[in-house]
Short mmCIF file of C-alpha atoms and ligand atoms in Angstrom, two decimals:
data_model
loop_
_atom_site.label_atom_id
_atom_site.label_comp_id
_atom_site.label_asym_id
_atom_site.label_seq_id
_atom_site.Cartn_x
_atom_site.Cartn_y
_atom_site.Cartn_z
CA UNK I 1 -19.61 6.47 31.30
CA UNK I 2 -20.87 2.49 31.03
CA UNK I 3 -24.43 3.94 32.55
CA UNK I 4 -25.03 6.35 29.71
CA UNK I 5 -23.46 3.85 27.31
CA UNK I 6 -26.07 1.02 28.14
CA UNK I 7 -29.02 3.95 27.78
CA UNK I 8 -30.66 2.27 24.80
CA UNK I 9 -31.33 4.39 21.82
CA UNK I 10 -34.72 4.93 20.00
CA UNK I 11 -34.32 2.61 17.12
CA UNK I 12 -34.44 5.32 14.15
CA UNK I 13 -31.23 7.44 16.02
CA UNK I 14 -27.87 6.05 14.92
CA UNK I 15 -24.82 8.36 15.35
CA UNK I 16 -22.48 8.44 12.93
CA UNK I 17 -19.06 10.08 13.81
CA UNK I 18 -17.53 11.59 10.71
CA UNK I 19 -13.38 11.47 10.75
CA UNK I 20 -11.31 13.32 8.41
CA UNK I 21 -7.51 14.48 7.76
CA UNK I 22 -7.40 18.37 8.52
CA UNK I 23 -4.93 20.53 6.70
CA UNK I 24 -2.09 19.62 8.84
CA UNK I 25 -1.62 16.29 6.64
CA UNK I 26 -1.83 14.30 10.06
CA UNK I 27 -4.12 15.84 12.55
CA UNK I 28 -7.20 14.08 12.39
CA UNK I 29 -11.04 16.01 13.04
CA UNK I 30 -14.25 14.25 13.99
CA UNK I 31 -17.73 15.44 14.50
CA UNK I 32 -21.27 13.32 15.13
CA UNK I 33 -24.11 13.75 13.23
CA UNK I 34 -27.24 11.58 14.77
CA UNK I 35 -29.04 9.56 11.02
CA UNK I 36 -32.03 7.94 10.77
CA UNK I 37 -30.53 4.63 9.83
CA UNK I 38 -27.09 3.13 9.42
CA UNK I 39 -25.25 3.67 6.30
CA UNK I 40 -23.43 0.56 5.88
CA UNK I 41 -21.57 1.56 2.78
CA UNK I 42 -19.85 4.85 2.02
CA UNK I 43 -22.33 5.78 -0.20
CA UNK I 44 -25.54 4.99 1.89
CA UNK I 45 -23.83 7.69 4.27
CA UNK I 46 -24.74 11.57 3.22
CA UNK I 47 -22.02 14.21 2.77
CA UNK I 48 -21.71 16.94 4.77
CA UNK I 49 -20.45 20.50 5.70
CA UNK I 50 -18.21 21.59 7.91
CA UNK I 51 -15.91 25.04 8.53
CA UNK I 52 -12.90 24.51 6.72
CA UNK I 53 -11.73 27.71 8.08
CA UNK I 54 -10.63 25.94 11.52
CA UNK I 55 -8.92 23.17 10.10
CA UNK I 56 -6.59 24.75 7.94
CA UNK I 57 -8.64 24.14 4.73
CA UNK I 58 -10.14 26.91 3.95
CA UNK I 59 -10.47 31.17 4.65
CA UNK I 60 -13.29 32.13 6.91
CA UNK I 61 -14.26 33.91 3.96
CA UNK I 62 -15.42 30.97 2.10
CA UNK I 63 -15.36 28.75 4.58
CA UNK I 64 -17.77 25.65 3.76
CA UNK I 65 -15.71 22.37 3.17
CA UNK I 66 -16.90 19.23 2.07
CA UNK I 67 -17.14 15.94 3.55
CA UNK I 68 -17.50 12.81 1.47
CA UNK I 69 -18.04 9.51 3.32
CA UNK I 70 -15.26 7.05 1.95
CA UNK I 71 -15.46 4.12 4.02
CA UNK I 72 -17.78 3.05 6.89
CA UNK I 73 -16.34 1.47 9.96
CA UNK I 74 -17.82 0.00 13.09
CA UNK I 75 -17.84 2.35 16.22
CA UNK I 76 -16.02 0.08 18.90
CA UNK I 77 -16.76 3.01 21.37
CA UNK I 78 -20.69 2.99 21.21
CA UNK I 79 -20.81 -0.51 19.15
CA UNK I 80 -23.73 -1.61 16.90
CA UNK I 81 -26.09 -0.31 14.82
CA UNK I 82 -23.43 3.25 15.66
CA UNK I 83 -20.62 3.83 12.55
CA UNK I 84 -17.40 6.01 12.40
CA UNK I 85 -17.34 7.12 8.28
CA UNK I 86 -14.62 8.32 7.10
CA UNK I 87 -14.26 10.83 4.99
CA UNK I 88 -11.88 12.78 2.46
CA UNK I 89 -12.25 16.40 1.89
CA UNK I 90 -13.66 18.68 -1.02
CA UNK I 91 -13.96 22.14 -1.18
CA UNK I 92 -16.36 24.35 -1.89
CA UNK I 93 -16.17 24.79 -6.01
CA UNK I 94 -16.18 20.90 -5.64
CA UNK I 95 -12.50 20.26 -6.12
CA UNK I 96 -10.41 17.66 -4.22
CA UNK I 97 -8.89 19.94 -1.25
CA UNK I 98 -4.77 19.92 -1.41
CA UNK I 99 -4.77 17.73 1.73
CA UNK I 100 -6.80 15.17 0.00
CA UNK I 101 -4.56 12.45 -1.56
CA UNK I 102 -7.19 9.90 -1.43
CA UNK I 103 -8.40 10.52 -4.85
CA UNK I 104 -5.01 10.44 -6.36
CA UNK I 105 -4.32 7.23 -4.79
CA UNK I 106 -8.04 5.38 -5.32
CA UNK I 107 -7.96 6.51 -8.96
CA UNK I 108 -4.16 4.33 -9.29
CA UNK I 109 -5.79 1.56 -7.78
CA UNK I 110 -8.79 1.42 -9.26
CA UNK I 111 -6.34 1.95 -12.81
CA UNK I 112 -4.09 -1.06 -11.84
CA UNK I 113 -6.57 -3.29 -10.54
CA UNK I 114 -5.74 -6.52 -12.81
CA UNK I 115 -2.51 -6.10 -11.09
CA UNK I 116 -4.18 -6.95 -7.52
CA UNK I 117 -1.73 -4.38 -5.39
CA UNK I 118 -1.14 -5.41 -2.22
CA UNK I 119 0.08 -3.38 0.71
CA UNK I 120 1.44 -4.36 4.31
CA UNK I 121 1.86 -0.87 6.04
CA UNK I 122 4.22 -0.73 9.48
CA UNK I 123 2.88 1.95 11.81
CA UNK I 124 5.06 3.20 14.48
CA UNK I 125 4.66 6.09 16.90
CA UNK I 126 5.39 7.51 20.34
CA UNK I 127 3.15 8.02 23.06
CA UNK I 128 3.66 11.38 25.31
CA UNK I 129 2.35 12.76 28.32
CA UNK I 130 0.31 16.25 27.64
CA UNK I 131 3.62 18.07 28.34
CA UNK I 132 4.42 16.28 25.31
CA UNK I 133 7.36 14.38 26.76
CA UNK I 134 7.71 10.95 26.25
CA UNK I 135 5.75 9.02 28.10
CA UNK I 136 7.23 7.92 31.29
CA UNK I 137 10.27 9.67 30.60
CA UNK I 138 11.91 11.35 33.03
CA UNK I 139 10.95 14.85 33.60
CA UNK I 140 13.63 17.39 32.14
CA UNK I 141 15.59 15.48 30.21
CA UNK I 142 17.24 12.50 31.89
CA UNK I 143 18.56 10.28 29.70
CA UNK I 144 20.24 7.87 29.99
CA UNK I 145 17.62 6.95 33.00
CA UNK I 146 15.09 5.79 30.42
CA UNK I 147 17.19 2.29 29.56
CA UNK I 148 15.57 0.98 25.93
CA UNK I 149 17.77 -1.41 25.61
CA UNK I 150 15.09 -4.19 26.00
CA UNK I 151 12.25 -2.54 24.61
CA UNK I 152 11.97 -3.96 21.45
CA UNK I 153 9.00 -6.44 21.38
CA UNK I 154 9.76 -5.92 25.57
CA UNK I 155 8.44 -6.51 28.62
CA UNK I 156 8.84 -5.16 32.09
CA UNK I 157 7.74 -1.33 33.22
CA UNK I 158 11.44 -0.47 32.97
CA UNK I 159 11.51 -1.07 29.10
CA UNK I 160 7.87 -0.32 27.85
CA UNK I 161 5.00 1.82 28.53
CA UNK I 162 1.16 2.15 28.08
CA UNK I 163 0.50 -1.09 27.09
CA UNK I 164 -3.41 -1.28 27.88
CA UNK I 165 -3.62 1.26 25.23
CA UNK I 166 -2.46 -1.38 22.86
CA UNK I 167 -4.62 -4.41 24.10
CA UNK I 168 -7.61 -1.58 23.51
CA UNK I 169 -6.45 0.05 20.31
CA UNK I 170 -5.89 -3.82 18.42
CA UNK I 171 -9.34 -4.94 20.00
CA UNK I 172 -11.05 -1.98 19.12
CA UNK I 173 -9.50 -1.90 15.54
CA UNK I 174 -11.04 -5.60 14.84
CA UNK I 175 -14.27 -4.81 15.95
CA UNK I 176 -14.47 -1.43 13.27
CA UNK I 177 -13.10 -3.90 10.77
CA UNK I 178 -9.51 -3.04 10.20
CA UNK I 179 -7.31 -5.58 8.37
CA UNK I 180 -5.39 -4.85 11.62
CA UNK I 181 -2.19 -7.37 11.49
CA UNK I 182 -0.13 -7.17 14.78
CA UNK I 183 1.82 -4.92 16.76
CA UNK I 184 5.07 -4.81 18.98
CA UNK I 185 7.08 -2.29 21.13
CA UNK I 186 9.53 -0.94 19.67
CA UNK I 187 13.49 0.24 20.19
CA UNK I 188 12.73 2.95 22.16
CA UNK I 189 10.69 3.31 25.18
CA UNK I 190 7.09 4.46 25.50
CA UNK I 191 7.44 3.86 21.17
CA UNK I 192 5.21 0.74 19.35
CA UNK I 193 4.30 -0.26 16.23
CA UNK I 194 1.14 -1.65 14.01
CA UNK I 195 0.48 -3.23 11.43
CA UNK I 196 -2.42 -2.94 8.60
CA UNK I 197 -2.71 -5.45 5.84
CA UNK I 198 -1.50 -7.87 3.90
CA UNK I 199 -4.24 -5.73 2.24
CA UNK I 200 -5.47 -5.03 -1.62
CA UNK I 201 -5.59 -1.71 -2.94
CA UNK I 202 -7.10 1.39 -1.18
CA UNK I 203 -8.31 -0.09 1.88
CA UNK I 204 -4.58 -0.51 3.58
CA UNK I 205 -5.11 3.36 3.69
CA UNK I 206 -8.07 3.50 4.46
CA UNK I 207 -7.34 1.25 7.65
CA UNK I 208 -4.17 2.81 8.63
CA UNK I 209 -6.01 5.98 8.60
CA UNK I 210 -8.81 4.59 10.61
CA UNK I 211 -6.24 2.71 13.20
CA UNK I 212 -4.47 5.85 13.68
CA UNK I 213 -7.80 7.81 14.64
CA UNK I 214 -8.76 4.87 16.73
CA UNK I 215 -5.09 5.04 18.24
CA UNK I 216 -5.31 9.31 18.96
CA UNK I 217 -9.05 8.74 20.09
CA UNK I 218 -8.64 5.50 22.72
CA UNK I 219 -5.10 7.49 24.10
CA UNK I 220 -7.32 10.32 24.65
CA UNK I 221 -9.33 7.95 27.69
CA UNK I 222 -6.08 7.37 28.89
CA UNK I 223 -4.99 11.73 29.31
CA UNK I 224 -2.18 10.47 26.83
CA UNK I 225 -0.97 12.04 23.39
CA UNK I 226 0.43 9.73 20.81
CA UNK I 227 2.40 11.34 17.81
CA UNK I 228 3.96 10.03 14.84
CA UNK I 229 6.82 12.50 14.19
CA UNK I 230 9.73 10.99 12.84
CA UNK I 231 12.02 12.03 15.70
CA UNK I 232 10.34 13.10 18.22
CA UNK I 233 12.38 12.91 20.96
CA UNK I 234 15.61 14.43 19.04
CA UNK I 235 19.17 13.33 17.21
CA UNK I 236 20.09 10.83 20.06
CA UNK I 237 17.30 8.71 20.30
CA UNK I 238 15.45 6.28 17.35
CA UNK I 239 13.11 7.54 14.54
CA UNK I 240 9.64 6.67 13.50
CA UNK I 241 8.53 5.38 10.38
CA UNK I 242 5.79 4.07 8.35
CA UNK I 243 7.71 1.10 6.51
CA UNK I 244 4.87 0.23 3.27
CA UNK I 245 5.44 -3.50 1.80
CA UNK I 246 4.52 -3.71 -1.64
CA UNK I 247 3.36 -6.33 -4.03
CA UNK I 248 1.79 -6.32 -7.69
CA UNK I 249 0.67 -10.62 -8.97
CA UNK I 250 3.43 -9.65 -11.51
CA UNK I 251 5.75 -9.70 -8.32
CA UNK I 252 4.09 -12.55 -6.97
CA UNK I 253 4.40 -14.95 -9.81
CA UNK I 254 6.75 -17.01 -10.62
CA UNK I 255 9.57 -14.74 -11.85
CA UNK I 256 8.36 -11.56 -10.05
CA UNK I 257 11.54 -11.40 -8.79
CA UNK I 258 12.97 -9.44 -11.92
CA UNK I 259 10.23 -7.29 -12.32
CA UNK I 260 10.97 -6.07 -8.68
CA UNK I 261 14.26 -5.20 -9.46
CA UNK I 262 12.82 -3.00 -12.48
CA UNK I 263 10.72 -1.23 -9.85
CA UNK I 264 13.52 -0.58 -8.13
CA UNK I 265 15.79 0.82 -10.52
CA UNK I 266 12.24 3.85 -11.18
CA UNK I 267 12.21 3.90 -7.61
CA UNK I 268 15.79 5.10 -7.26
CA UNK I 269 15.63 7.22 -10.53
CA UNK I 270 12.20 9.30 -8.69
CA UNK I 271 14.15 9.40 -5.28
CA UNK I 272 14.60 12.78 -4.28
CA UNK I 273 10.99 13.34 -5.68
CA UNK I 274 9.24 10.71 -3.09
CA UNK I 275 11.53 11.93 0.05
CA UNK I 276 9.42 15.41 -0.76
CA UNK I 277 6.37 13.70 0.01
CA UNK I 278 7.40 10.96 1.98
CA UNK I 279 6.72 13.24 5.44
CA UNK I 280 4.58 15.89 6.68
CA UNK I 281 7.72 17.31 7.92
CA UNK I 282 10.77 16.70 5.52
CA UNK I 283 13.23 18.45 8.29
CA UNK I 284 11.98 15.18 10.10
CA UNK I 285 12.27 13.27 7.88
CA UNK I 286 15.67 13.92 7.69
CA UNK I 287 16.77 14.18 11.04
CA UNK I 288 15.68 10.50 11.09
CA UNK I 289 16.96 8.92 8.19
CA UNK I 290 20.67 9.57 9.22
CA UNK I 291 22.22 6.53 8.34
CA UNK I 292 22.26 5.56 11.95
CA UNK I 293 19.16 3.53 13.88
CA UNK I 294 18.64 0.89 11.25
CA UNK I 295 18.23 3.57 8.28
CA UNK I 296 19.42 4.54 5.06
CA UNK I 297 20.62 8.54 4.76
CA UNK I 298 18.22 10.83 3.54
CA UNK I 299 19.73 11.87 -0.05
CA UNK I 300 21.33 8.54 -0.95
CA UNK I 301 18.74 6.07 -2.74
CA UNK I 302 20.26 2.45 -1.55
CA UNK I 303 18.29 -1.35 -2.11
CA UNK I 304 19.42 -5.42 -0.43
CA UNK I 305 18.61 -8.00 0.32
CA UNK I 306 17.78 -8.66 4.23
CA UNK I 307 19.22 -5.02 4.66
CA UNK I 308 17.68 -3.05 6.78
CA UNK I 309 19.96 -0.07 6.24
CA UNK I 310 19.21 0.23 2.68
CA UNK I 311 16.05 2.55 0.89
CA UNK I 312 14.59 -0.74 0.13
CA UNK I 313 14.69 -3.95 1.61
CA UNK I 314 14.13 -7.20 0.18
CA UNK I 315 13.12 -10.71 2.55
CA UNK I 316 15.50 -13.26 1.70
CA UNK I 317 13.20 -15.42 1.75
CA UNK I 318 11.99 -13.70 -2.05
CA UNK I 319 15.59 -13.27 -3.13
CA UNK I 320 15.49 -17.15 -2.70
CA UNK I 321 11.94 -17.88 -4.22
CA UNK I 322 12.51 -15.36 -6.91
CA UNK I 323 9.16 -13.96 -6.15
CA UNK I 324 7.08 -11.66 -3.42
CA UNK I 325 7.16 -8.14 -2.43
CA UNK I 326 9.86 -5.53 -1.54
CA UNK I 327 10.02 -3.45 1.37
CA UNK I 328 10.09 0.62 0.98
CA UNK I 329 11.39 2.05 4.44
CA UNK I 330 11.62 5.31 3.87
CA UNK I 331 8.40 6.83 4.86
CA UNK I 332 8.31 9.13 8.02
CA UNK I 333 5.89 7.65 10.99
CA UNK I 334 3.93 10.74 9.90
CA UNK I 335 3.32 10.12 6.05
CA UNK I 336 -0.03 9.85 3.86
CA UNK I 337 -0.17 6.44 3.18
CA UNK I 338 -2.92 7.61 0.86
CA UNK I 339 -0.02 9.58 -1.23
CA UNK I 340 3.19 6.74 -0.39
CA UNK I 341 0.49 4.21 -2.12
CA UNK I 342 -0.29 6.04 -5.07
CA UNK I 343 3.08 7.10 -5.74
CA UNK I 344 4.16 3.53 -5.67
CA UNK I 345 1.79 2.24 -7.94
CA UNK I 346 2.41 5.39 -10.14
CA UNK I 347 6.19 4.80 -10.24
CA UNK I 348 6.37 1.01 -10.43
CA UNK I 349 3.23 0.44 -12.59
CA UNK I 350 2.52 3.89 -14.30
CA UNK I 351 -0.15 6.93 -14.03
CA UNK I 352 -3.72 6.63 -13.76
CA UNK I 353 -4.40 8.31 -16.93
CA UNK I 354 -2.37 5.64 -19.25
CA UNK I 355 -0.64 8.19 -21.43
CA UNK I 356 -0.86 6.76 -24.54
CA UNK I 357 -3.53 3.69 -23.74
CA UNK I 358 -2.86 0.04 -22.61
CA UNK I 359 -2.59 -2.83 -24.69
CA UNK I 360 -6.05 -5.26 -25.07
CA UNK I 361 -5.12 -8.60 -22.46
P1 ADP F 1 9.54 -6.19 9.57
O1 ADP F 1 9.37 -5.41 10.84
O2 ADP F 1 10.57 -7.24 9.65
O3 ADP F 1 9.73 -5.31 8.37
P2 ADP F 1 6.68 -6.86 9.77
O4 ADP F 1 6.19 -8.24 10.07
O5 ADP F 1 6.46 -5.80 10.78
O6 ADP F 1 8.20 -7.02 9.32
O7 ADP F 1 5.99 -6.37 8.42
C1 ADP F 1 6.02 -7.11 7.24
C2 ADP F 1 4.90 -6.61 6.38
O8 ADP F 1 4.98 -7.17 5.08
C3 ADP F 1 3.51 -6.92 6.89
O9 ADP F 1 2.81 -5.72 7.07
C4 ADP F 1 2.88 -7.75 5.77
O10 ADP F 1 1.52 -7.43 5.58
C5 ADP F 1 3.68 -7.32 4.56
N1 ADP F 1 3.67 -8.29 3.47
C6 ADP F 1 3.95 -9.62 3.53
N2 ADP F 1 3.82 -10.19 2.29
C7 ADP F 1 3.44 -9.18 1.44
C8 ADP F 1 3.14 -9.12 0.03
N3 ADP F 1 3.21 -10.18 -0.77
N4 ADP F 1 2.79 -7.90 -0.47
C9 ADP F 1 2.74 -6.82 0.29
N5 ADP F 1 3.01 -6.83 1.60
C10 ADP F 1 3.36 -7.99 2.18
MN1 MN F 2 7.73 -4.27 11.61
MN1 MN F 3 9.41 -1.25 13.38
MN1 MN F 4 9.62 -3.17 8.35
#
């Protein structure tokens, strides 16, 4: 591939590769289109059709979909002057398309911007062989032959799996300009983690949707799947989550500390109402948040300090200063950080619209 990669291109061809969320909620599609010139912003880059009829977004019989370049990104596969753009999804009659929760969540942070929002987002997922078994797990079942009882942050082919896949992913996710934070394996084997942020407003998403396409798309080289369903390998073994830290400068000045708590308290009276949304697939969702592996159950809203089996967690370290961010762990591995954004800001801080106006500063 390096021999066709170092053919150099006639200086008015750039390829673009377009990347959006299908209808699934967590598959994600990309096509090239070859431009004249490089779109360095999101709006320099043109929109474009595709058949939303194959994705899940729309019936053949009205099948032209929408994509509207939201972010531009460097392409750490073909390098400069190339771009991935990524894009949300409209349909035809020009509405946002149900899968879209980018505009529901850019419109909160563009709303709340005074309040600075920050947002450190903990990406975890499993890597699997095409058979869709775990990676390096043994063939039909098995257990306990896969030992995990090292694996966290581990070393050693016995506890962890497919590491060059990280060393590429976090190099390649610099280069396209991620706010790409760190990573570590995780409890279970041939299972990691990443992390996007400490970022402001609508760009954690934006990365953390970008790092997971970069993550899928760099696998790929390697004939491996990666997945972020909650449980995937069943009841016995750990879930997957998306843990999303959250700050507002109310929380982070001096004081914040009882301000979080008020979040809190809105965040356990909307409960039930996130965990709908919280996963592509609430069954999931469920299965994971059982009370066991370091998680709250499903139904039963919890918060602490330093507790990682609580809803909500809270660093000792802010208990102490009486200022910082809290911790929301319920998210499946396989959420919209898009829509877990948005409704945080619209819970903790309020809805886009106002409803009923905002006092002059
Ligand atoms: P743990 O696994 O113990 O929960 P990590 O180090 O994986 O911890 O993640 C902590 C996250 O908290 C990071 O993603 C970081 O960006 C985020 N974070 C730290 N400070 C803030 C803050 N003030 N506001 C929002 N997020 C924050
Ligand atoms: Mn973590
Ligand atoms: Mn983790
Ligand atoms: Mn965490």
């Amino acid at each position: 591939m390096d021999r066709y990669l170092r053919l150099p291109m006639p200086c008015n061809k750039v390829l673009a590769t377009y990347v959006w969320i299908d209808g699934s909620g967590i598959h994600l599609r990309n096509k090239d289109r070859i431009l004249s010139c490089t779109p360095y912003t999101a709006e320099a880059a043109p929109n474009w059709a595709f058949d939303g009829s194959s994705t899940g977004q729309a019936s053949t019989d009205n099948s032209d979909t929408i994509l509207k370049p939201a972010a531009v990104f460097r392409d750490p596969f073909r390098l400069e002057p190339h771009v991935l753009v990524l894009c949300d999804v409209y349909r035809g009659d020009g509405k946002a398309d149900p899968s879209n929760h980018r505009k529901f969540c850019n419109d909160l942070c563009e709303f709340h911007k005074a309040e600075e929002p920050w947002f450190g987002l903990e990406q975890e997922y499993t890597m699997l062989d095409i058979d869709g078994w775990g990676l390096g797990w043994p063939k039909g079942g098995g257990f306990p032959a896969v030992n995990y009882e090292f694996s966290y942050c581990g070393i050693g082919a016995k506890y962890v799996a497919g590491r060059d896949i990280i060393e590429a992913h976090t190099r390649s996710c610099l280069y396209a300009g991620c706010d790409f934070e760190g990573t570590n394996a995780e409890v279970m084997y041939a299972c990691w983690e990443f992390q996007i942020g400490t970022t402001v407003g609508i760009k954690a998403a934006d990365d953390m949707w970008m790092a997971r396409y970069l993550m899928t798309r760099i696998a790929e080289d390697y004939g491996v799947d990666i997945t972020y369903h909650p449980k995937p390998m069943g009841p016995k073994h750990p879930g997957v989550g998306m843990h999303h830290n959250f700050s507002t400068k109310t929380m982070r000045s001096d004081g914040g500390y009882k301000f979080i708590e008020e979040c809190v308290k809105k965040l356990e009276a909307n409960h039930m109402k996130h965990m709908k949304r919280y996963s592509v697939d609430e069954q999931g969702n469920r299965m994971r948040l059982s009370g066991k592996f370091e998680t709250a159950p499903f139904e039963k809203f919890s918060w602490g300090v330093a507790n990682r089996k609580s809803s909500i967690r809270i660093q000792r370290s802010v208990k102490a200063k009486g200022k910082g961010f809290f911790e929301d762990r319920r998210p499946a591995g396989d959420c919209d950080p898009y829509l877990v954004c948005g409704l945080l800001l619209d819970t903790c801080l309020g809805p886009a619209s106002g409803g009923g106006g905002r006092a002059c500063k």
